[in-house]
Tab-separated table of C-alpha atoms in Angstrom:
chain	number	residue	atom	x	y	z
A	1	MET	CA	112.879	51.765	-240.396
A	2	ASP	CA	111.701	50.093	-243.546
A	3	VAL	CA	108.273	49.719	-242.150
A	4	LEU	CA	108.013	53.492	-241.599
A	5	GLN	CA	108.899	54.081	-245.244
A	6	ILE	CA	106.369	51.520	-246.372
A	7	VAL	CA	103.607	52.916	-244.176
A	8	ALA	CA	104.423	56.465	-245.281
A	9	ILE	CA	104.270	55.501	-248.937
A	10	GLY	CA	101.030	53.651	-248.321
A	11	LEU	CA	99.415	56.574	-246.492
A	12	MET	CA	100.490	59.082	-249.110
A	13	ALA	CA	99.200	56.855	-251.853
A	14	THR	CA	95.901	56.424	-250.045
A	15	VAL	CA	95.415	60.179	-249.710
A	16	LEU	CA	96.402	60.789	-253.335
A	17	ILE	CA	94.184	58.032	-254.616
A	18	GLY	CA	91.313	59.399	-252.525
A	19	VAL	CA	91.774	62.841	-254.089
A	20	LEU	CA	92.257	61.479	-257.612
A	21	LYS	CA	89.301	59.130	-257.462
A	22	SER	CA	86.828	61.965	-257.547
A	23	GLN	CA	88.645	63.941	-260.273
A	24	ARG	CA	90.413	61.322	-262.458
A	25	PRO	CA	89.439	57.759	-261.512
A	26	GLU	CA	91.605	56.222	-264.277
A	27	LEU	CA	94.746	57.824	-262.821
A	28	ALA	CA	93.801	56.597	-259.374
A	29	VAL	CA	93.967	53.006	-260.598
A	30	LEU	CA	97.367	53.591	-262.187
A	31	LEU	CA	98.670	55.175	-258.993
A	32	SER	CA	97.412	52.206	-257.021
A	33	VAL	CA	99.297	49.810	-259.320
A	34	ALA	CA	102.459	51.922	-259.154
A	35	VAL	CA	102.410	52.048	-255.362
A	36	GLY	CA	101.821	48.306	-255.212
A	37	VAL	CA	104.898	47.721	-257.406
A	38	ILE	CA	107.033	50.121	-255.334
A	39	LEU	CA	106.051	48.424	-252.072
A	40	PHE	CA	106.772	45.022	-253.564
A	41	LEU	CA	110.209	46.153	-254.764
A	42	LEU	CA	110.990	47.517	-251.300
A	43	VAL	CA	110.539	44.100	-249.704
A	44	LEU	CA	111.846	42.050	-252.616
A	45	GLY	CA	115.368	41.847	-251.205
A	46	LYS	CA	114.116	40.432	-247.928
A	47	ILE	CA	112.151	37.636	-249.576
A	48	GLY	CA	115.424	35.929	-250.503
A	49	SER	CA	116.367	35.301	-246.887
A	50	ILE	CA	112.930	33.825	-246.141
A	51	VAL	CA	113.239	31.492	-249.129
A	52	ASP	CA	116.703	30.447	-247.903
A	53	ILE	CA	115.311	29.525	-244.483
A	54	ILE	CA	112.458	27.567	-246.021
A	55	THR	CA	114.862	25.729	-248.341
A	56	ASP	CA	117.102	24.886	-245.404
A	57	LEU	CA	114.160	23.565	-243.377
A	58	ALA	CA	112.912	21.505	-246.306
A	59	THR	CA	116.375	20.002	-246.796
A	60	ARG	CA	116.543	19.077	-243.108
A	61	ALA	CA	113.065	17.551	-243.276
A	62	GLY	CA	114.088	15.562	-246.343
A	63	ILE	CA	111.459	17.146	-248.577
A	64	SER	CA	112.262	17.093	-252.272
A	65	MET	CA	113.095	20.457	-253.775
A	66	VAL	CA	110.628	19.735	-256.549
A	67	TYR	CA	107.767	19.825	-254.067
A	68	LEU	CA	109.099	22.936	-252.412
A	69	GLY	CA	109.524	24.659	-255.773
A	70	THR	CA	105.931	23.810	-256.622
A	71	ILE	CA	104.717	25.242	-253.332
A	72	MET	CA	106.685	28.433	-253.934
A	73	LYS	CA	105.206	28.776	-257.406
A	74	ILE	CA	101.720	28.248	-256.000
A	75	ILE	CA	102.243	30.905	-253.344
A	76	GLY	CA	103.541	33.286	-256.008
A	77	ILE	CA	100.545	32.654	-258.239
A	78	ALA	CA	98.205	33.204	-255.315
A	79	TYR	CA	99.821	36.515	-254.410
A	80	ILE	CA	99.906	37.853	-257.953
A	81	ALA	CA	96.309	36.832	-258.572
A	82	GLU	CA	95.230	38.353	-255.268
A	83	PHE	CA	96.943	41.664	-256.043
A	84	GLY	CA	95.504	41.751	-259.541
A	85	ALA	CA	92.027	40.891	-258.367
A	86	GLN	CA	92.135	43.567	-255.652
A	87	ILE	CA	93.215	46.207	-258.138
A	88	CYS	CA	90.378	45.208	-260.446
A	89	ARG	CA	87.906	45.366	-257.565
A	90	ASP	CA	89.191	48.801	-256.558
A	91	ALA	CA	88.581	49.932	-260.125
A	92	GLY	CA	85.037	48.642	-259.894
A	93	GLU	CA	85.614	45.628	-262.160
A	94	GLY	CA	84.474	42.831	-259.890
A	95	ALA	CA	83.771	40.521	-262.838
A	96	VAL	CA	87.352	40.725	-264.111
A	97	ALA	CA	88.626	40.151	-260.582
A	98	THR	CA	86.584	36.965	-260.361
A	99	LYS	CA	88.039	35.750	-263.663
A	100	ILE	CA	91.575	36.414	-262.437
A	101	GLU	CA	90.882	34.415	-259.309
A	102	PHE	CA	89.373	31.621	-261.355
A	103	ALA	CA	92.462	31.463	-263.598
A	104	ALA	CA	94.725	31.430	-260.548
A	105	LYS	CA	92.748	28.574	-259.000
A	106	ILE	CA	93.101	26.524	-262.177
A	107	LEU	CA	96.858	27.185	-262.303
A	108	ILE	CA	97.229	26.235	-258.651
A	109	MET	CA	95.326	23.016	-259.227
A	110	VAL	CA	97.485	22.168	-262.258
A	111	LEU	CA	100.640	22.690	-260.226
A	112	ALA	CA	99.176	20.672	-257.356
A	113	VAL	CA	98.482	17.612	-259.523
A	114	PRO	CA	101.958	16.031	-259.070
A	115	ILE	CA	101.732	16.501	-255.308
A	116	VAL	CA	98.242	14.984	-255.188
A	117	VAL	CA	99.440	11.999	-257.233
A	118	ALA	CA	102.483	11.584	-254.982
A	119	VAL	CA	100.262	11.587	-251.876
A	120	LEU	CA	97.962	9.072	-253.505
A	121	GLN	CA	100.871	6.798	-254.405
A	122	SER	CA	102.282	7.002	-250.890
A	123	LEU	CA	98.926	6.166	-249.327
A	124	LEU	CA	98.327	3.304	-251.765
A	125	LYS	CA	101.739	1.869	-250.952
A	126	LEU	CA	100.976	2.227	-247.253
A	127	LEU	CA	97.696	0.349	-247.631
A	128	GLY	CA	98.896	-2.154	-250.230
B	1	MET	CA	116.338	5.073	-229.887
B	2	GLU	CA	118.362	6.943	-232.446
B	3	VAL	CA	115.731	6.242	-235.095
B	4	ILE	CA	112.910	7.605	-232.918
B	5	ARG	CA	114.971	10.674	-232.198
B	6	ASN	CA	115.458	11.247	-235.939
B	7	LEU	CA	111.755	10.763	-236.585
B	8	VAL	CA	110.759	13.269	-233.922
B	9	GLN	CA	113.366	15.687	-235.239
B	10	SER	CA	112.021	15.368	-238.785
B	11	LEU	CA	108.441	15.876	-237.611
B	12	ILE	CA	109.379	18.988	-235.666
B	13	ILE	CA	111.167	20.426	-238.695
B	14	ILE	CA	108.153	19.629	-240.881
B	15	ILE	CA	105.811	21.363	-238.434
B	16	ILE	CA	108.048	24.447	-238.311
B	17	LEU	CA	108.241	24.469	-242.099
B	18	ALA	CA	104.462	24.196	-242.390
B	19	MET	CA	104.021	27.035	-239.915
B	20	PHE	CA	106.524	29.150	-241.806
B	21	LEU	CA	104.835	28.490	-245.123
B	22	GLU	CA	101.427	29.240	-243.659
B	23	MET	CA	102.675	32.646	-242.617
B	24	LEU	CA	103.547	33.318	-246.233
B	25	LEU	CA	100.089	32.552	-247.520
B	26	PRO	CA	98.074	35.406	-248.952
B	27	ALA	CA	94.904	36.463	-247.276
B	28	GLY	CA	91.660	36.209	-249.151
B	29	GLU	CA	90.110	33.884	-251.671
B	30	MET	CA	93.330	32.094	-252.635
B	31	ARG	CA	94.349	31.158	-249.122
B	32	LYS	CA	92.306	27.977	-248.803
B	33	TYR	CA	93.577	26.596	-252.114
B	34	VAL	CA	97.210	27.156	-251.269
B	35	LYS	CA	96.606	25.770	-247.802
B	36	MET	CA	95.177	22.575	-249.269
B	37	VAL	CA	98.261	22.010	-251.455
B	38	MET	CA	100.516	22.813	-248.524
B	39	GLY	CA	98.638	20.307	-246.407
B	40	LEU	CA	99.313	17.662	-249.041
B	41	LEU	CA	102.997	18.525	-248.943
B	42	VAL	CA	103.026	18.116	-245.173
B	43	ILE	CA	101.278	14.740	-245.533
B	44	ILE	CA	103.971	13.604	-247.994
B	45	ALA	CA	106.711	14.804	-245.681
B	46	VAL	CA	105.199	13.031	-242.651
B	47	VAL	CA	104.575	9.794	-244.564
B	48	GLN	CA	108.136	9.864	-245.867
B	49	ALA	CA	109.519	10.489	-242.400
B	50	VAL	CA	107.460	7.637	-240.938
B	51	GLY	CA	108.430	5.456	-243.906
B	52	THR	CA	112.092	6.117	-243.262
B	53	PHE	CA	111.537	5.251	-239.604
B	54	ALA	CA	109.817	1.982	-240.539
B	55	ARG	CA	112.317	1.335	-243.367
B	56	TRP	CA	109.580	1.438	-246.007
B	57	SER	CA	109.851	3.255	-249.256
B	58	PHE	CA	106.899	5.578	-249.576
B	59	GLU	CA	108.522	7.880	-252.043
B	60	GLY	CA	106.279	7.859	-255.058
B	61	GLU	CA	107.483	8.703	-258.506
B	62	LEU	CA	106.862	12.333	-259.207
B	63	PRO	CA	104.808	12.711	-262.366
B	64	ALA	CA	106.010	15.368	-264.743
B	65	VAL	CA	104.188	18.645	-264.601
B	66	VAL	CA	102.866	19.651	-268.002
B	67	THR	CA	104.311	23.024	-268.787
B	68	ASN	CA	105.002	24.902	-271.942
B	69	GLU	CA	108.499	25.652	-270.715
B	70	GLY	CA	111.075	24.655	-273.272
B	71	LYS	CA	108.487	23.219	-275.644
B	72	GLY	CA	109.649	25.306	-278.552
B	73	GLN	CA	113.309	24.857	-277.700
B	74	LEU	CA	113.536	21.127	-278.249
B	75	PRO	CA	113.345	21.124	-282.069
B	76	GLU	CA	115.884	23.940	-282.184
B	77	ILE	CA	118.244	22.025	-279.909
B	78	LEU	CA	117.802	18.875	-282.000
B	79	GLU	CA	118.407	20.843	-285.187
B	80	ALA	CA	121.562	22.424	-283.756
B	81	GLY	CA	122.709	18.978	-282.602
B	82	LYS	CA	122.245	17.550	-286.099
B	83	LYS	CA	124.139	20.496	-287.581
B	84	ILE	CA	127.050	20.052	-285.186
B	85	SER	CA	127.040	16.314	-285.844
B	86	ALA	CA	127.135	16.879	-289.615
B	87	GLU	CA	129.994	19.373	-289.243
B	88	GLN	CA	131.969	16.972	-287.087
B	89	GLN	CA	131.323	14.188	-289.561
B	90	ASP	CA	132.518	16.330	-292.454
B	91	ARG	CA	135.659	17.209	-290.554
B	92	GLY	CA	136.238	13.581	-289.707
B	93	ILE	CA	135.788	12.511	-293.319
B	94	GLU	CA	138.163	15.243	-294.499
B	95	GLN	CA	140.783	14.198	-291.967
B	96	TYR	CA	140.346	10.566	-292.935
B	97	ARG	CA	140.667	11.471	-296.623
B	98	ARG	CA	143.854	13.418	-296.000
B	99	GLY	CA	145.283	10.589	-293.922
B	100	LEU	CA	144.527	8.125	-296.693
B	101	ALA	CA	146.156	10.396	-299.266
B	102	GLN	CA	149.314	10.603	-297.161
B	103	GLN	CA	149.294	6.857	-296.648
B	104	ILE	CA	148.925	6.205	-300.387
B	105	THR	CA	151.656	8.742	-301.165
B	106	ALA	CA	154.000	6.932	-298.819
B	107	LEU	CA	152.994	3.611	-300.342
B	108	VAL	CA	153.542	4.623	-303.967
B	109	LYS	CA	156.804	6.363	-303.173
B	110	LEU	CA	158.196	2.996	-302.170
B	111	ASN	CA	158.412	2.382	-305.883
B	112	GLN	CA	161.220	4.665	-307.037
B	113	GLU	CA	160.429	4.102	-310.719
B	114	ILE	CA	157.172	6.075	-310.672
B	115	PRO	CA	157.509	9.772	-309.808
B	116	VAL	CA	154.207	10.559	-308.107
B	117	LEU	CA	153.325	14.255	-307.900
B	118	ASP	CA	150.039	14.172	-306.105
B	119	VAL	CA	147.487	11.781	-304.695
B	120	GLU	CA	143.782	12.512	-304.522
B	121	VAL	CA	141.395	10.300	-302.670
B	122	SER	CA	137.617	10.554	-302.799
B	123	VAL	CA	135.666	8.886	-300.026
B	124	GLN	CA	132.020	7.922	-299.768
B	125	SER	CA	130.710	10.701	-297.526
B	126	ASP	CA	126.988	10.007	-297.785
B	127	ASN	CA	125.979	9.056	-294.265
B	128	GLY	CA	122.923	7.111	-295.376
B	129	SER	CA	124.723	4.815	-297.803
B	130	SER	CA	125.962	1.394	-296.782
B	131	GLY	CA	129.496	2.083	-297.963
B	132	PHE	CA	129.965	5.181	-295.815
B	133	GLY	CA	133.647	5.937	-295.371
B	134	GLN	CA	134.799	3.605	-298.147
B	135	ILE	CA	137.246	4.764	-300.802
B	136	LYS	CA	135.443	5.731	-303.996
B	137	GLU	CA	138.424	6.567	-306.148
B	138	ILE	CA	142.161	7.138	-305.984
B	139	ILE	CA	143.707	9.501	-308.505
B	140	LEU	CA	147.469	9.468	-308.791
B	141	ALA	CA	149.174	12.320	-310.587
B	142	VAL	CA	152.396	11.009	-312.095
B	143	ALA	CA	155.045	13.203	-313.680
B	144	GLU	CA	155.567	12.614	-317.387
B	145	ASP	CA	159.056	14.015	-317.010
B	146	PRO	CA	160.807	12.307	-314.066
B	147	ALA	CA	162.789	15.461	-313.335
B	148	GLN	CA	159.533	17.351	-312.878
B	149	ALA	CA	158.754	15.348	-309.767
B	150	ASP	CA	161.863	16.732	-308.130
B	151	ARG	CA	161.205	20.300	-309.193
B	152	GLU	CA	157.527	20.345	-308.439
B	153	PRO	CA	157.670	20.979	-304.665
B	154	GLU	CA	159.438	24.281	-305.232
B	155	GLY	CA	156.347	25.541	-307.019
B	156	THR	CA	158.256	27.090	-309.895
B	157	VAL	CA	157.360	24.576	-312.570
B	158	VAL	CA	154.366	25.235	-314.789
B	159	VAL	CA	152.290	22.087	-315.038
B	160	GLY	CA	151.202	21.183	-318.530
B	161	GLU	CA	147.809	20.125	-319.698
B	162	VAL	CA	146.525	17.109	-317.859
B	163	SER	CA	144.949	14.300	-319.761
B	164	PRO	CA	143.037	11.781	-317.637
B	165	VAL	CA	144.111	8.205	-318.086
B	166	SER	CA	142.689	5.218	-316.323
B	167	VAL	CA	144.809	2.177	-315.787
B	168	GLN	CA	143.368	-1.223	-315.116
B	169	VAL	CA	145.032	-4.404	-314.000
B	170	GLY	CA	145.317	-7.020	-316.671
B	171	ARG	CA	144.861	-4.540	-319.452
B	172	ARG	CA	147.825	-3.631	-321.616
B	173	VAL	CA	149.021	-0.125	-320.945
B	174	SER	CA	149.842	1.859	-324.048
B	175	PRO	CA	153.515	2.790	-324.090
B	176	GLU	CA	152.895	6.347	-325.363
B	177	LEU	CA	150.969	7.263	-322.213
B	178	THR	CA	153.633	6.058	-319.846
B	179	SER	CA	156.592	8.019	-320.829
B	180	THR	CA	157.863	7.599	-317.333
B	181	GLY	CA	157.988	4.354	-315.388
B	182	SER	CA	157.554	1.066	-317.123
B	183	PRO	CA	153.995	-0.129	-317.775
B	184	GLN	CA	154.770	-3.063	-315.565
B	185	ALA	CA	155.753	-0.774	-312.674
B	186	VAL	CA	152.529	1.216	-313.029
B	187	ALA	CA	150.485	-1.968	-313.187
B	188	ASN	CA	152.282	-3.253	-310.108
B	189	MET	CA	151.564	-0.050	-308.248
B	190	VAL	CA	147.878	-0.200	-309.147
B	191	ASP	CA	147.873	-3.830	-308.115
B	192	VAL	CA	149.411	-2.986	-304.745
B	193	LEU	CA	146.867	-0.250	-304.120
B	194	THR	CA	143.875	-2.348	-305.135
B	195	ASN	CA	145.024	-5.233	-302.966
B	196	PHE	CA	145.943	-3.035	-300.031
B	197	TYR	CA	142.667	-1.124	-299.945
B	198	ASN	CA	140.495	-3.879	-301.384
B	199	LEU	CA	139.475	-1.814	-304.394
B	200	LYS	CA	138.491	-2.590	-307.943
B	201	PRO	CA	141.201	-1.751	-310.510
B	202	GLU	CA	138.973	0.859	-312.166
B	203	GLN	CA	138.859	2.779	-308.893
B	204	VAL	CA	142.545	3.669	-309.221
B	205	LYS	CA	143.208	6.277	-311.897
B	206	ILE	CA	146.509	7.636	-313.038
B	207	ILE	CA	146.933	11.076	-314.532
B	208	TYR	CA	150.133	12.055	-316.270
B	209	ARG	CA	151.280	15.615	-315.861
């Protein structure tokens, strides 16, 4: 039944934002952010179980938790940046959205450096 | 056979994990970047699994990720550590000083002729100095009136004015200062202390009360 709640909130927000956009565009952006936060909070509790399953699978596969933690951080960064960029685009600020995405890409690359080095080391050992 | 079974099992788990993670990926611009990093993770996992199968060690050393996390905390932790260390050191020195005072009291009380009221020991507490922990000075408070030594613990006797007197081995002790205990006994006591603790005679002082 959660999905019904989520869809209902989403539809109501869409209608309200559509009405507000013509009258008060600044409030429409705020409403969009608020609805995004509410929807995220609604599914926050369920994310824990997914993370548990992924952790369990990684343990079985013998993958270091450091790598898995990095991947989780990267996914989190990607989501946050995506949400932020979409909100900026909805508000008509495409330039800011592009900057957010750029910053997220840099952060993802920084976090990926240890993994890239580890892959490189493994391949060099394999060839050497 | 068992090894191959483990390898296949590991590969299946890795594939399921990759599939699961791919489902989590956000749609849009960021997807391809996250997918690339995830692909690298899968490569590491597969190489490690194959390495385990072939009894090779492919596990590379994980380089530290540069983060600002905890950067500002380190000096604070070090500072707190130094503070705790200094406190512990002070406590240790104090305990050592008290122990020495008790030891010296017991030692001088072996000589019944000299009524010792109090013993004060000062110790080198400067951590940086070479003689850290060594005895700097021993001050013995001796009762001018022998009966005073017996009364003193009750705390009812008013102690008179104290005049500092230093006693050195080999030097003649003036008889007017040693109204109690023979000069020879005092000199012997100082001698015992200097020999026992490897001190110079001028480091042992006697105060008559």
